[in-house]
mmCIF file of C-alpha atoms in Angstrom:
data_model
loop_
_atom_site.group_PDB
_atom_site.id
_atom_site.type_symbol
_atom_site.label_atom_id
_atom_site.label_comp_id
_atom_site.label_asym_id
_atom_site.label_seq_id
_atom_site.Cartn_x
_atom_site.Cartn_y
_atom_site.Cartn_z
ATOM 1 C CA UNK A 1 117.318 94.178 106.069
ATOM 2 C CA UNK A 2 114.301 92.625 103.900
ATOM 3 C CA UNK A 3 112.340 95.589 102.512
ATOM 4 C CA UNK A 4 115.397 98.179 102.755
ATOM 5 C CA UNK A 5 116.213 98.580 99.268
ATOM 6 C CA UNK A 6 120.000 99.366 100.221
ATOM 7 C CA UNK A 7 122.652 97.866 102.170
ATOM 8 C CA UNK A 8 123.165 98.771 105.637
ATOM 9 C CA UNK A 9 126.887 98.647 106.183
ATOM 10 C CA UNK A 10 128.375 98.867 109.703
ATOM 11 C CA UNK A 11 132.074 99.041 110.485
ATOM 12 C CA UNK A 12 133.107 96.599 113.402
ATOM 13 C CA UNK A 13 136.566 97.972 114.773
ATOM 14 C CA UNK A 14 138.622 95.011 116.202
ATOM 15 C CA UNK A 15 141.568 95.133 118.297
ATOM 16 C CA UNK A 16 143.651 91.862 119.500
ATOM 17 C CA UNK A 17 141.118 90.986 121.919
ATOM 18 C CA UNK A 18 138.452 90.708 118.989
ATOM 19 C CA UNK A 19 135.188 92.605 118.965
ATOM 20 C CA UNK A 20 133.942 94.460 122.046
ATOM 21 C CA UNK A 21 130.116 93.729 122.767
ATOM 22 C CA UNK A 22 129.084 97.120 121.743
ATOM 23 C CA UNK A 23 130.997 96.857 118.259
ATOM 24 C CA UNK A 24 129.334 93.715 117.368
ATOM 25 C CA UNK A 25 126.075 93.799 115.097
ATOM 26 C CA UNK A 26 123.966 91.240 116.986
ATOM 27 C CA UNK A 27 121.261 89.380 114.936
ATOM 28 C CA UNK A 28 118.702 90.905 117.166
ATOM 29 C CA UNK A 29 119.389 94.377 115.922
ATOM 30 C CA UNK A 30 118.755 93.036 112.252
ATOM 31 C CA UNK A 31 115.297 91.122 113.477
ATOM 32 C CA UNK A 32 114.318 94.642 115.179
ATOM 33 C CA UNK A 33 115.018 96.609 112.185
ATOM 34 C CA UNK A 34 113.032 93.993 109.780
ATOM 35 C CA UNK A 35 110.070 94.384 112.412
ATOM 36 C CA UNK A 36 109.915 98.004 111.945
ATOM 37 C CA UNK A 37 109.898 97.336 108.159
ATOM 38 C CA UNK A 38 107.364 94.862 108.311
ATOM 39 C CA UNK A 39 104.979 96.740 110.504
ATOM 40 C CA UNK A 40 105.464 100.138 108.871
ATOM 41 C CA UNK A 41 102.288 101.421 109.381
ATOM 42 C CA UNK A 42 102.633 100.866 113.000
ATOM 43 C CA UNK A 43 105.945 102.412 113.080
ATOM 44 C CA UNK A 44 105.153 105.423 111.263
ATOM 45 C CA UNK A 45 102.085 105.976 113.356
ATOM 46 C CA UNK A 46 104.713 107.044 115.698
ATOM 47 C CA UNK A 47 106.649 110.391 115.285
ATOM 48 C CA UNK A 48 109.845 110.388 117.377
ATOM 49 C CA UNK A 49 112.105 107.297 118.012
ATOM 50 C CA UNK A 50 115.094 106.783 120.065
ATOM 51 C CA UNK A 51 117.499 103.705 120.229
ATOM 52 C CA UNK A 52 119.345 102.666 123.386
ATOM 53 C CA UNK A 53 122.531 100.901 123.259
ATOM 54 C CA UNK A 54 122.621 101.663 119.488
ATOM 55 C CA UNK A 55 126.113 100.052 118.922
ATOM 56 C CA UNK A 56 128.447 100.513 116.049
ATOM 57 C CA UNK A 57 125.726 100.606 113.619
ATOM 58 C CA UNK A 58 122.266 102.093 114.932
ATOM 59 C CA UNK A 59 120.319 100.043 112.562
ATOM 60 C CA UNK A 60 116.860 100.575 114.259
ATOM 61 C CA UNK A 61 117.483 104.199 114.361
ATOM 62 C CA UNK A 62 118.536 104.354 110.895
ATOM 63 C CA UNK A 63 115.480 102.161 109.606
ATOM 64 C CA UNK A 64 113.182 104.422 111.462
ATOM 65 C CA UNK A 65 114.729 107.344 110.349
ATOM 66 C CA UNK A 66 114.368 105.693 106.499
ATOM 67 C CA UNK A 67 110.533 105.295 107.557
ATOM 68 C CA UNK A 68 110.232 109.045 108.115
ATOM 69 C CA UNK A 69 110.568 109.414 112.143
ATOM 70 C CA UNK A 70 112.725 111.877 113.706
ATOM 71 C CA UNK A 71 115.407 109.174 114.972
ATOM 72 C CA UNK A 72 117.879 109.390 118.033
ATOM 73 C CA UNK A 73 120.656 107.059 118.664
ATOM 74 C CA UNK A 74 122.446 106.876 121.945
ATOM 75 C CA UNK A 75 125.191 104.838 123.265
ATOM 76 C CA UNK A 76 128.714 105.118 124.891
ATOM 77 C CA UNK A 77 131.133 107.868 123.472
ATOM 78 C CA UNK A 78 133.421 105.499 121.523
ATOM 79 C CA UNK A 79 130.332 103.631 120.248
ATOM 80 C CA UNK A 80 128.286 106.857 118.897
ATOM 81 C CA UNK A 81 131.558 108.040 117.231
ATOM 82 C CA UNK A 82 131.436 104.937 114.947
ATOM 83 C CA UNK A 83 127.725 105.268 114.652
ATOM 84 C CA UNK A 84 127.631 108.471 113.314
ATOM 85 C CA UNK A 85 129.897 107.212 110.444
ATOM 86 C CA UNK A 86 127.607 104.129 109.910
ATOM 87 C CA UNK A 87 124.420 106.570 109.868
ATOM 88 C CA UNK A 88 125.993 108.881 107.277
ATOM 89 C CA UNK A 89 126.774 105.767 105.108
ATOM 90 C CA UNK A 90 123.164 104.345 105.519
ATOM 91 C CA UNK A 91 121.853 107.849 104.225
ATOM 92 C CA UNK A 92 124.144 107.961 101.641
ATOM 93 C CA UNK A 93 123.226 104.309 100.535
ATOM 94 C CA UNK A 94 119.638 105.217 100.773
ATOM 95 C CA UNK A 95 120.008 108.270 98.521
ATOM 96 C CA UNK A 96 122.278 106.366 95.959
ATOM 97 C CA UNK A 97 119.758 103.617 95.669
ATOM 98 C CA UNK A 98 116.568 106.129 94.854
ATOM 99 C CA UNK A 99 115.275 105.601 98.231
ATOM 100 C CA UNK A 100 116.319 108.546 100.395
ATOM 101 C CA UNK A 101 115.591 108.840 104.104
ATOM 102 C CA UNK A 102 112.042 110.185 104.390
ATOM 103 C CA UNK A 103 113.374 111.588 108.017
ATOM 104 C CA UNK A 104 115.883 113.956 109.150
ATOM 105 C CA UNK A 105 119.300 112.746 110.212
ATOM 106 C CA UNK A 106 119.583 110.526 112.835
ATOM 107 C CA UNK A 107 120.693 112.447 116.119
ATOM 108 C CA UNK A 108 123.462 110.690 117.749
ATOM 109 C CA UNK A 109 124.146 111.388 121.449
ATOM 110 C CA UNK A 110 126.294 110.041 124.446
ATOM 111 C CA UNK A 111 123.905 108.502 127.115
ATOM 112 C CA UNK A 112 124.530 106.602 130.228
ATOM 113 C CA UNK A 113 121.734 104.690 131.706
ATOM 114 C CA UNK A 114 120.185 105.905 134.916
ATOM 115 C CA UNK A 115 117.044 108.316 136.114
ATOM 116 C CA UNK A 116 119.148 111.433 136.364
ATOM 117 C CA UNK A 117 120.771 111.367 132.701
ATOM 118 C CA UNK A 118 117.759 110.119 130.911
ATOM 119 C CA UNK A 119 115.494 112.601 132.546
ATOM 120 C CA UNK A 120 118.080 115.417 131.747
ATOM 121 C CA UNK A 121 118.115 114.043 128.201
ATOM 122 C CA UNK A 122 114.319 114.295 128.153
ATOM 123 C CA UNK A 123 114.324 117.815 129.298
ATOM 124 C CA UNK A 124 116.803 118.839 126.464
ATOM 125 C CA UNK A 125 115.472 116.685 123.531
ATOM 126 C CA UNK A 126 111.596 115.766 124.829
ATOM 127 C CA UNK A 127 110.393 112.413 124.958
ATOM 128 C CA UNK A 128 109.718 109.525 122.721
ATOM 129 C CA UNK A 129 106.670 107.386 121.284
ATOM 130 C CA UNK A 130 108.926 104.673 120.207
ATOM 131 C CA UNK A 131 111.815 103.519 122.275
ATOM 132 C CA UNK A 132 114.084 100.699 120.437
ATOM 133 C CA UNK A 133 116.770 98.313 121.809
ATOM 134 C CA UNK A 134 118.651 95.096 121.079
ATOM 135 C CA UNK A 135 120.347 93.011 123.434
ATOM 136 C CA UNK A 136 119.707 95.535 126.374
ATOM 137 C CA UNK A 137 118.448 92.671 128.449
ATOM 138 C CA UNK A 138 121.578 91.171 128.986
ATOM 139 C CA UNK A 139 123.253 89.152 131.804
ATOM 140 C CA UNK A 140 125.050 86.400 131.345
ATOM 141 C CA UNK A 141 125.479 83.622 134.063
ATOM 142 C CA UNK A 142 128.188 84.156 136.506
ATOM 143 C CA UNK A 143 127.478 87.851 136.761
ATOM 144 C CA UNK A 144 126.953 89.264 140.319
ATOM 145 C CA UNK A 145 123.229 89.455 141.274
ATOM 146 C CA UNK A 146 123.660 92.927 142.794
ATOM 147 C CA UNK A 147 125.119 94.024 139.527
ATOM 148 C CA UNK A 148 122.652 92.656 137.580
ATOM 149 C CA UNK A 149 119.699 94.425 139.733
ATOM 150 C CA UNK A 150 121.481 97.437 139.414
ATOM 151 C CA UNK A 151 122.059 97.483 135.626
ATOM 152 C CA UNK A 152 118.419 96.678 134.890
ATOM 153 C CA UNK A 153 117.049 99.138 137.371
ATOM 154 C CA UNK A 154 119.313 101.721 135.570
ATOM 155 C CA UNK A 155 117.804 100.645 132.225
ATOM 156 C CA UNK A 156 114.137 100.618 133.470
ATOM 157 C CA UNK A 157 114.703 104.022 134.840
ATOM 158 C CA UNK A 158 115.806 104.964 131.285
ATOM 159 C CA UNK A 159 113.055 103.889 129.491
ATOM 160 C CA UNK A 160 110.501 105.278 132.007
ATOM 161 C CA UNK A 161 112.118 108.676 131.751
ATOM 162 C CA UNK A 162 112.379 108.689 127.811
ATOM 163 C CA UNK A 163 109.020 107.056 126.982
ATOM 164 C CA UNK A 164 106.214 109.602 125.957
ATOM 165 C CA UNK A 165 102.334 108.887 127.271
ATOM 166 C CA UNK A 166 101.091 106.321 125.090
ATOM 167 C CA UNK A 167 104.278 105.315 123.848
ATOM 168 C CA UNK A 168 105.880 101.846 123.821
ATOM 169 C CA UNK A 169 109.497 100.038 123.562
ATOM 170 C CA UNK A 170 110.169 97.241 121.432
ATOM 171 C CA UNK A 171 113.141 95.336 122.713
ATOM 172 C CA UNK A 172 114.996 92.285 120.921
ATOM 173 C CA UNK A 173 117.183 89.792 122.751
ATOM 174 C CA UNK A 174 118.531 86.321 123.122
ATOM 175 C CA UNK A 175 117.659 85.104 126.878
ATOM 176 C CA UNK A 176 121.120 83.980 128.349
ATOM 177 C CA UNK A 177 120.346 83.504 131.856
ATOM 178 C CA UNK A 178 117.981 83.538 134.799
ATOM 179 C CA UNK A 179 119.467 86.682 136.096
ATOM 180 C CA UNK A 180 117.330 88.693 133.169
ATOM 181 C CA UNK A 181 114.263 87.755 135.415
ATOM 182 C CA UNK A 182 115.087 90.737 137.491
ATOM 183 C CA UNK A 183 114.566 93.150 134.447
ATOM 184 C CA UNK A 184 111.152 91.873 134.434
ATOM 185 C CA UNK A 185 110.582 92.200 138.099
ATOM 186 C CA UNK A 186 111.681 95.922 138.052
ATOM 187 C CA UNK A 187 109.073 96.719 135.447
ATOM 188 C CA UNK A 188 106.048 97.197 138.051
ATOM 189 C CA UNK A 189 107.903 99.435 139.958
ATOM 190 C CA UNK A 190 108.024 101.954 137.056
ATOM 191 C CA UNK A 191 104.364 101.200 136.291
ATOM 192 C CA UNK A 192 105.721 99.375 132.914
ATOM 193 C CA UNK A 193 104.353 96.019 131.521
ATOM 194 C CA UNK A 194 105.643 94.023 129.075
ATOM 195 C CA UNK A 195 104.188 91.826 126.340
ATOM 196 C CA UNK A 196 104.492 88.320 125.732
ATOM 197 C CA UNK A 197 107.219 87.732 123.089
ATOM 198 C CA UNK A 198 105.828 88.752 119.512
ATOM 199 C CA UNK A 199 105.857 86.417 116.656
ATOM 200 C CA UNK A 200 108.834 86.546 114.384
ATOM 201 C CA UNK A 201 108.280 83.813 111.930
ATOM 202 C CA UNK A 202 106.469 86.213 109.384
ATOM 203 C CA UNK A 203 109.380 88.334 108.987
ATOM 204 C CA UNK A 204 111.294 87.549 105.693
ATOM 205 C CA UNK A 205 114.658 86.321 107.695
ATOM 206 C CA UNK A 206 116.201 82.939 107.718
ATOM 207 C CA UNK A 207 115.016 80.629 110.623
ATOM 208 C CA UNK A 208 118.624 80.591 111.861
ATOM 209 C CA UNK A 209 118.592 84.211 112.279
ATOM 210 C CA UNK A 210 115.462 84.570 114.490
ATOM 211 C CA UNK A 211 116.181 81.102 116.450
ATOM 212 C CA UNK A 212 115.914 81.848 120.279
ATOM 213 C CA UNK A 213 115.280 85.510 119.910
ATOM 214 C CA UNK A 214 112.528 87.272 121.823
ATOM 215 C CA UNK A 215 110.889 90.439 120.772
ATOM 216 C CA UNK A 216 108.858 92.187 123.478
ATOM 217 C CA UNK A 217 106.966 95.376 123.721
ATOM 218 C CA UNK A 218 106.573 97.614 126.847
ATOM 219 C CA UNK A 219 104.212 100.106 127.531
ATOM 220 C CA UNK A 220 102.485 101.937 130.620
ATOM 221 C CA UNK A 221 100.542 100.040 133.022
ATOM 222 C CA UNK A 222 96.811 101.433 132.611
ATOM 223 C CA UNK A 223 94.791 101.353 135.567
ATOM 224 C CA UNK A 224 91.117 100.561 135.278
#
């Protein structure tokens, strides 16, 4: 990740079927982590970050912690177990590079998306003024419409429950199908608004890495 003076090494367990989706390190996670570093002043203006769907690497959560934020990373139990090892490796690499993490250790927890689970998490751990996610807006062609709508409603409800007043979410993803429109259609129900895709060309990344990716910001709708 450009601007991070140590390598973020991530284990990607495989079986005979290859990488499961959650164990792959998506290029969008590298772009999101790079964006946090490139916009360090805006990032460090926040105090608490949470990454949803952190996968096996928890790259965004780790970079947020390196920049000094209290950082949480969440996913399914099997992924959290691998991410815990990755976060420990990231912290050690930072220390060995002479650029130790400015924030405390990343807190890793299981979290299923949905209003009730997210509200319980917020009750235990508080809300967050920066929410991060890579490839959360994800629906392949052929997925049943009802399943896509349910998944996106649970995702948006989770964001709503965890996002502190005045906070915002940064979501990086690669558009795949028209089904992803249901994510954006769900936002107004929870009084959230999405920005237009943010510019990425200024990041110190190869054009191939950012090609086709979108990075959007979500914030609370303000009634005037």
